[in-house]
PDB file of C-alpha atoms in Angstrom:
ATOM      1  CA  MET A 292     100.166  -6.782  -3.713  1.00 58.00           C
ATOM      2  CA  GLU A 293      99.106  -3.086  -3.055  1.00 90.00           C
ATOM      3  CA  VAL A 294      99.038  -1.444   0.248  1.00 95.00           C
ATOM      4  CA  LEU A 295      96.819   1.483   1.041  1.00 96.00           C
ATOM      5  CA  PHE A 296      97.491   3.655   4.208  1.00 97.00           C
ATOM      6  CA  CYS A 297      94.345   5.702   5.432  1.00 97.00           C
ATOM      7  CA  ASN A 298      96.190   8.034   7.479  1.00 94.00           C
ATOM      8  CA  PHE A 299      93.931  10.039   9.896  1.00 95.00           C
ATOM      9  CA  THR A 300      96.962  10.665  12.648  1.00 94.00           C
ATOM     10  CA  GLY A 301     100.209  10.376  11.065  1.00 93.00           C
ATOM     11  CA  ILE A 302     100.887   7.116  12.881  1.00 94.00           C
ATOM     12  CA  TYR A 303     102.168   5.087   9.645  1.00 95.00           C
ATOM     13  CA  GLU A 304     104.598   7.991   8.888  1.00 93.00           C
ATOM     14  CA  ARG A 305     105.818   7.740  12.501  1.00 92.00           C
ATOM     15  CA  GLU A 306     106.071   3.731  12.071  1.00 94.00           C
ATOM     16  CA  GLY A 307     108.207   4.154   8.975  1.00 94.00           C
ATOM     17  CA  LEU A 308     105.774   1.940   6.718  1.00 94.00           C
ATOM     18  CA  LEU A 309     104.859   4.566   4.216  1.00 93.00           C
ATOM     19  CA  GLU A 310     107.439   3.193   1.746  1.00 92.00           C
ATOM     20  CA  CYS A 311     105.307   0.003   1.491  1.00 93.00           C
ATOM     21  CA  GLY A 312     102.160   1.458  -0.057  1.00 94.00           C
ATOM     22  CA  ASP A 313     100.024   4.348  -1.036  1.00 95.00           C
ATOM     23  CA  LEU A 314      99.118   7.270   1.259  1.00 95.00           C
ATOM     24  CA  LEU A 315      95.274   8.509   1.554  1.00 96.00           C
ATOM     25  CA  ASP A 316      96.035  11.605   3.611  1.00 95.00           C
ATOM     26  CA  LEU A 317      92.944  12.391   5.779  1.00 96.00           C
ATOM     27  CA  THR A 318      94.871  14.099   8.512  1.00 94.00           C
ATOM     28  CA  SER A 319      93.250  17.486   7.618  1.00 92.00           C
ATOM     29  CA  LEU A 320      89.583  16.257   7.637  1.00 93.00           C
ATOM     30  CA  SER A 321      87.414  17.096  10.843  1.00 89.00           C
ATOM     31  CA  GLY A 322      84.393  15.265  11.778  1.00 86.00           C
ATOM     32  CA  THR A 323      86.262  12.105  11.622  1.00 90.00           C
ATOM     33  CA  GLY A 324      87.009  10.946  15.223  1.00 86.00           C
ATOM     34  CA  MET A 325      85.111   8.061  16.299  1.00 79.00           C
ATOM     35  CA  TYR A 326      82.159   9.370  14.363  1.00 86.00           C
ATOM     36  CA  VAL A 327      82.139  10.302  10.797  1.00 91.00           C
ATOM     37  CA  ASP A 328      79.575  12.978   9.633  1.00 90.00           C
ATOM     38  CA  ALA A 329      77.966  13.159   6.183  1.00 90.00           C
ATOM     39  CA  GLU A 330      80.375  16.137   4.868  1.00 93.00           C
ATOM     40  CA  ALA A 331      83.480  14.329   6.390  1.00 93.00           C
ATOM     41  CA  GLU A 332      82.401  11.015   4.383  1.00 94.00           C
ATOM     42  CA  ARG A 333      81.744  12.827   1.058  1.00 95.00           C
ATOM     43  CA  MET A 334      85.347  14.199   1.342  1.00 96.00           C
ATOM     44  CA  ILE A 335      86.754  10.529   2.107  1.00 97.00           C
ATOM     45  CA  ARG A 336      84.969   8.981  -0.876  1.00 96.00           C
ATOM     46  CA  GLY A 337      86.191  12.195  -3.011  1.00 96.00           C
ATOM     47  CA  LYS A 338      89.853  11.284  -1.942  1.00 96.00           C
ATOM     48  CA  LEU A 339      89.373   7.477  -2.712  1.00 96.00           C
ATOM     49  CA  ASP A 340      87.841   8.381  -6.127  1.00 94.00           C
ATOM     50  CA  GLU A 341      90.997  10.223  -6.836  1.00 94.00           C
ATOM     51  CA  LEU A 342      93.205   6.942  -6.306  1.00 92.00           C
ATOM     52  CA  LYS A 343      93.475   3.847  -8.801  1.00 80.00           C
ATOM     53  CA  ASP A 344      90.698   1.239  -8.737  1.00 91.00           C
ATOM     54  CA  ILE A 345      90.179   0.710  -5.170  1.00 94.00           C
ATOM     55  CA  SER A 346      89.987  -3.046  -5.760  1.00 94.00           C
ATOM     56  CA  GLU A 347      93.663  -3.109  -6.374  1.00 94.00           C
ATOM     57  CA  TYR A 348      94.399  -2.218  -2.770  1.00 95.00           C
ATOM     58  CA  LYS A 349      94.326  -5.790  -1.168  1.00 95.00           C
ATOM     59  CA  ILE A 350      95.345  -4.470   2.385  1.00 96.00           C
ATOM     60  CA  ARG A 351      94.215  -1.333   3.711  1.00 97.00           C
ATOM     61  CA  PHE A 352      95.552   0.195   6.979  1.00 98.00           C
ATOM     62  CA  LEU A 353      92.738   2.352   8.754  1.00 97.00           C
ATOM     63  CA  ASP A 354      94.602   3.913  11.677  1.00 96.00           C
ATOM     64  CA  ASN A 355      93.387   3.298  15.182  1.00 95.00           C
ATOM     65  CA  GLY A 356      90.139   1.907  16.312  1.00 94.00           C
ATOM     66  CA  ASN A 357      88.333   5.260  16.214  1.00 94.00           C
ATOM     67  CA  TYR A 358      88.258   4.812  12.655  1.00 96.00           C
ATOM     68  CA  HIS A 359      86.828   1.128  12.056  1.00 96.00           C
ATOM     69  CA  TYR A 360      84.057   2.822  10.081  1.00 95.00           C
ATOM     70  CA  MET A 361      86.197   2.976   7.153  1.00 96.00           C
ATOM     71  CA  THR A 362      85.622  -0.793   6.581  1.00 97.00           C
ATOM     72  CA  ARG A 363      82.201   0.119   5.685  1.00 96.00           C
ATOM     73  CA  ILE A 364      82.883   2.766   3.306  1.00 97.00           C
ATOM     74  CA  LEU A 365      85.945   0.635   1.499  1.00 97.00           C
ATOM     75  CA  ALA A 366      83.435  -2.411   1.262  1.00 97.00           C
ATOM     76  CA  SER A 367      81.041  -0.391  -0.367  1.00 97.00           C
ATOM     77  CA  TYR A 368      83.167  -0.294  -3.525  1.00 97.00           C
ATOM     78  CA  VAL A 369      82.762  -4.248  -3.686  1.00 98.00           C
ATOM     79  CA  LYS A 370      81.013  -5.203  -6.768  1.00 97.00           C
ATOM     80  CA  GLU A 371      80.158  -8.843  -6.353  1.00 98.00           C
ATOM     81  CA  PRO A 372      78.688 -10.919  -3.614  1.00 98.00           C
ATOM     82  CA  PHE A 373      81.197 -11.462  -0.494  1.00 98.00           C
ATOM     83  CA  ASP A 374      81.207 -12.589   2.926  1.00 98.00           C
ATOM     84  CA  LEU A 375      82.798 -10.461   5.948  1.00 98.00           C
ATOM     85  CA  ILE A 376      84.701 -11.900   8.789  1.00 98.00           C
ATOM     86  CA  THR A 377      85.558  -9.231  11.405  1.00 98.00           C
ATOM     87  CA  PHE A 378      88.288 -10.089  14.204  1.00 98.00           C
ATOM     88  CA  ASP A 379      87.345  -7.338  17.093  1.00 96.00           C
ATOM     89  CA  HIS A 380      87.303  -7.481  20.732  1.00 96.00           C
ATOM     90  CA  HIS A 381      84.068  -5.359  20.250  1.00 94.00           C
ATOM     91  CA  SER A 382      80.961  -6.194  18.411  1.00 92.00           C
ATOM     92  CA  ASP A 383      80.760  -2.766  16.381  1.00 84.00           C
ATOM     93  CA  ASP A 384      77.091  -3.712  15.956  1.00 88.00           C
ATOM     94  CA  LYS A 385      75.351  -0.823  18.137  1.00 82.00           C
ATOM     95  CA  PRO A 386      73.274   2.120  16.893  1.00 81.00           C
ATOM     96  CA  PRO A 387      75.181   5.206  17.119  1.00 72.00           C
ATOM     97  CA  SER A 388      74.288   7.623  20.108  1.00 67.00           C
ATOM     98  CA  PHE A 389      73.739  10.683  17.825  1.00 63.00           C
ATOM     99  CA  GLY A 390      71.278  10.408  15.126  1.00 66.00           C
ATOM    100  CA  GLY A 391      72.651  11.302  11.729  1.00 66.00           C
ATOM    101  CA  LEU A 392      76.184   9.934  12.451  1.00 72.00           C
ATOM    102  CA  ARG A 393      77.915   6.751  11.696  1.00 79.00           C
ATOM    103  CA  SER A 394      80.481   5.442  14.201  1.00 77.00           C
ATOM    104  CA  CYS A 395      83.333   3.265  14.783  1.00 88.00           C
ATOM    105  CA  GLY A 396      80.848   1.221  17.090  1.00 81.00           C
ATOM    106  CA  SER A 397      77.916   1.033  14.512  1.00 87.00           C
ATOM    107  CA  TRP A 398      79.802   0.215  11.202  1.00 91.00           C
ATOM    108  CA  ARG A 399      78.968  -3.494  11.408  1.00 94.00           C
ATOM    109  CA  LEU A 400      75.062  -2.886  11.738  1.00 93.00           C
ATOM    110  CA  ASP A 401      75.388  -0.279   9.239  1.00 91.00           C
ATOM    111  CA  ILE A 402      76.893  -2.452   6.574  1.00 95.00           C
ATOM    112  CA  ARG A 403      74.450  -5.141   7.013  1.00 95.00           C
ATOM    113  CA  GLU A 404      71.830  -2.626   6.455  1.00 93.00           C
ATOM    114  CA  GLU A 405      73.406  -0.765   3.582  1.00 94.00           C
ATOM    115  CA  ASN A 406      75.637  -3.218   1.470  1.00 97.00           C
ATOM    116  CA  ASP A 407      73.471  -5.268  -1.033  1.00 97.00           C
ATOM    117  CA  GLU A 408      76.508  -7.467  -1.936  1.00 98.00           C
ATOM    118  CA  LEU A 409      76.985  -8.531   1.754  1.00 98.00           C
ATOM    119  CA  ARG A 410      75.736 -12.132   2.270  1.00 98.00           C
ATOM    120  CA  SER A 411      77.014 -12.879   5.792  1.00 97.00           C
ATOM    121  CA  SER A 412      78.799 -11.154   8.470  1.00 97.00           C
ATOM    122  CA  MET A 413      80.862 -13.252  11.112  1.00 97.00           C
ATOM    123  CA  LEU A 414      82.501 -11.705  14.194  1.00 97.00           C
ATOM    124  CA  ILE A 415      85.361 -13.534  15.593  1.00 97.00           C
ATOM    125  CA  GLN A 416      86.571 -12.627  19.353  1.00 97.00           C
ATOM    126  CA  SER A 417      88.508 -15.738  19.927  1.00 96.00           C
ATOM    127  CA  GLU A 418      90.183 -18.868  18.433  1.00 96.00           C
ATOM    128  CA  ASP A 419      86.997 -20.955  19.682  1.00 96.00           C
ATOM    129  CA  ASP A 420      84.936 -18.604  17.805  1.00 96.00           C
ATOM    130  CA  PHE A 421      86.474 -19.475  14.633  1.00 97.00           C
ATOM    131  CA  ILE A 422      86.636 -23.165  15.210  1.00 96.00           C
ATOM    132  CA  LYS A 423      83.196 -23.422  16.113  1.00 96.00           C
ATOM    133  CA  ASN A 424      81.496 -21.018  14.014  1.00 95.00           C
ATOM    134  CA  TYR A 425      83.217 -20.771  10.749  1.00 96.00           C
ATOM    135  CA  ILE A 426      81.319 -22.165   7.733  1.00 94.00           C
ATOM    136  CA  PRO A 427      83.128 -22.681   4.564  1.00 95.00           C
ATOM    137  CA  SER A 428      81.789 -20.891   1.557  1.00 96.00           C
ATOM    138  CA  ALA A 429      82.801 -20.580  -1.987  1.00 97.00           C
ATOM    139  CA  LEU A 430      82.189 -16.851  -1.799  1.00 98.00           C
ATOM    140  CA  PRO A 431      84.953 -14.341  -1.592  1.00 98.00           C
ATOM    141  CA  LEU A 432      86.041 -12.991   1.694  1.00 98.00           C
ATOM    142  CA  TYR A 433      86.505  -9.547   2.968  1.00 98.00           C
ATOM    143  CA  ILE A 434      88.710  -9.506   6.305  1.00 98.00           C
ATOM    144  CA  SER A 435      88.470  -6.756   8.760  1.00 98.00           C
ATOM    145  CA  LEU A 436      91.091  -6.910  11.775  1.00 98.00           C
ATOM    146  CA  ASP A 437      91.022  -4.798  14.910  1.00 97.00           C
ATOM    147  CA  LYS A 438      94.225  -5.319  16.667  1.00 97.00           C
ATOM    148  CA  ASP A 439      92.168  -5.036  19.900  1.00 97.00           C
ATOM    149  CA  ILE A 440      91.474  -8.371  19.721  1.00 98.00           C
ATOM    150  CA  LEU A 441      95.213  -9.305  20.602  1.00 97.00           C
ATOM    151  CA  SER A 442      96.486  -9.501  24.055  1.00 96.00           C
ATOM    152  CA  GLU A 443      97.951  -6.516  25.698  1.00 94.00           C
ATOM    153  CA  GLU A 444     101.195  -8.615  26.128  1.00 95.00           C
ATOM    154  CA  VAL A 445     101.308  -8.524  22.068  1.00 95.00           C
ATOM    155  CA  ILE A 446     100.604  -4.927  21.449  1.00 95.00           C
ATOM    156  CA  LYS A 447      98.861  -1.937  22.967  1.00 93.00           C
ATOM    157  CA  THR A 448      95.824  -0.219  21.125  1.00 95.00           C
ATOM    158  CA  ASN A 449      93.725   2.965  22.154  1.00 90.00           C
ATOM    159  CA  TRP A 450      90.717   0.496  23.129  1.00 92.00           C
ATOM    160  CA  ASP A 451      90.366  -2.209  25.789  1.00 94.00           C
ATOM    161  CA  GLN A 452      91.557  -5.315  24.299  1.00 97.00           C
ATOM    162  CA  GLY A 453      90.959  -9.039  24.428  1.00 97.00           C
ATOM    163  CA  ASP A 454      93.390 -12.019  24.987  1.00 97.00           C
ATOM    164  CA  MET A 455      94.142 -13.787  21.520  1.00 97.00           C
ATOM    165  CA  SER A 456      97.764 -14.546  20.875  1.00 97.00           C
ATOM    166  CA  GLU A 457      99.655 -13.146  17.787  1.00 97.00           C
ATOM    167  CA  GLU A 458     100.039 -16.949  16.661  1.00 97.00           C
ATOM    168  CA  ALA A 459      96.477 -17.849  17.200  1.00 97.00           C
ATOM    169  CA  LEU A 460      95.577 -14.967  15.054  1.00 98.00           C
ATOM    170  CA  PHE A 461      98.046 -15.788  12.177  1.00 97.00           C
ATOM    171  CA  ARG A 462      96.854 -19.496  12.312  1.00 97.00           C
ATOM    172  CA  ILE A 463      93.445 -18.262  11.403  1.00 97.00           C
ATOM    173  CA  LEU A 464      94.558 -15.501   8.869  1.00 97.00           C
ATOM    174  CA  GLU A 465      96.831 -18.303   7.131  1.00 96.00           C
ATOM    175  CA  SER A 466      94.054 -20.861   7.055  1.00 96.00           C
ATOM    176  CA  LEU A 467      91.447 -18.458   5.580  1.00 96.00           C
ATOM    177  CA  CYS A 468      94.045 -17.140   2.811  1.00 94.00           C
ATOM    178  CA  SER A 469      94.909 -20.771   2.003  1.00 94.00           C
ATOM    179  CA  LYS A 470      91.072 -21.483   1.762  1.00 94.00           C
ATOM    180  CA  ARG A 471      89.350 -18.334   0.220  1.00 96.00           C
ATOM    181  CA  ARG A 472      89.847 -15.714  -2.285  1.00 96.00           C
ATOM    182  CA  ILE A 473      90.387 -12.333  -0.316  1.00 97.00           C
ATOM    183  CA  ILE A 474      89.011  -9.493  -1.810  1.00 97.00           C
ATOM    184  CA  ALA A 475      90.740  -7.402   0.839  1.00 97.00           C
ATOM    185  CA  LEU A 476      92.235  -7.302   4.348  1.00 97.00           C
ATOM    186  CA  ASP A 477      91.746  -4.180   6.482  1.00 97.00           C
ATOM    187  CA  VAL A 478      93.492  -3.519   9.633  1.00 98.00           C
ATOM    188  CA  CYS A 479      92.745  -0.883  12.572  1.00 97.00           C
ATOM    189  CA  GLY A 480      94.221  -0.804  15.936  1.00 96.00           C
ATOM    190  CA  GLU A 481      97.275   1.217  16.121  1.00 95.00           C
ATOM    191  CA  ASP A 482      98.167   2.873  19.399  1.00 91.00           C
ATOM    192  CA  LEU A 483      97.864   6.792  19.988  1.00 86.00           C
ATOM    193  CA  TYR A 484     100.297   8.796  17.816  1.00 83.00           C
ATOM    194  CA  ASP A 485     102.411   9.634  21.085  1.00 83.00           C
ATOM    195  CA  ALA A 486     102.693   6.065  22.296  1.00 83.00           C
ATOM    196  CA  PRO A 487     105.291   3.287  21.744  1.00 82.00           C
ATOM    197  CA  PHE A 488     104.907   1.811  18.278  1.00 89.00           C
ATOM    198  CA  ILE A 489     107.324  -0.708  17.642  1.00 93.00           C
ATOM    199  CA  ALA A 490     105.139  -3.639  18.367  1.00 94.00           C
ATOM    200  CA  ASN A 491     102.085  -2.424  16.266  1.00 95.00           C
ATOM    201  CA  LYS A 492     104.734  -1.905  13.256  1.00 95.00           C
ATOM    202  CA  LYS A 493     106.158  -5.456  13.550  1.00 95.00           C
ATOM    203  CA  ILE A 494     102.277  -6.885  13.667  1.00 96.00           C
ATOM    204  CA  ASN A 495     101.645  -4.461  10.444  1.00 96.00           C
ATOM    205  CA  GLU A 496     104.828  -5.895   8.811  1.00 96.00           C
ATOM    206  CA  ARG A 497     103.889  -9.461   9.367  1.00 96.00           C
ATOM    207  CA  LEU A 498     100.488  -8.780   8.002  1.00 96.00           C
ATOM    208  CA  ILE A 499     101.949  -7.116   4.582  1.00 95.00           C
ATOM    209  CA  GLY A 500     104.135 -10.201   4.493  1.00 91.00           C
ATOM    210  CA  LEU A 501     101.147 -12.615   4.926  1.00 86.00           C
ATOM    211  CA  TYR A 502      99.080 -11.182   2.168  1.00 77.00           C
ATOM    212  CA  GLY A 503     102.185 -10.626   0.013  1.00 60.00           C
ATOM    213  CA  ARG A 504     102.570 -14.522  -0.157  1.00 49.00           C
ATOM    214  CA  LYS A 505      99.091 -14.905  -1.331  1.00 44.00           C
ATOM    215  CA  LYS A 506      98.676 -14.739  -5.249  1.00 40.00           C
TER     216      LYS A 506
END
């Protein structure tokens, strides 16, 4: 298992997780908060290209929900047909308010329009969504998780949240890991840098442990 930390705010250093994987240091970039402009995206891609083969990073941490557009960027490196499943309290498929900019709220729309390898995109906002709407497929799967799908009783994020329990989330993830080849799992939804982080850290460690068991 290989882990990549896309570090915009320094939160993963604060959580003490950097020893678990490699760091992509993006803290010095401007034009990245909620929206990503063309120059910032060019610089992000340049830093990604300096890493080893991106496909080797099977779990990618994206910082807080303001940077969920990183899924679109990272998935553009997938070189085979795939399905996308997104866990998110928000649909993230709204056109950005400012022309020429991509946002954390438009990335699912953008990826459908841009990524020629994407075959299907499913949004899960509750356990019932998965039970009722999941369609089995032989294609490999890219999973994107925004932890704001979880109840505030479980963790805190920097966006308003859903009401899924931790155990319901992991039931679904474990089911997907047992049935599908997973290209990658990416994760956003950290709380703000100066907020308590222990619950988020524990969830992240559990995610790393889950994916580490998948061979």
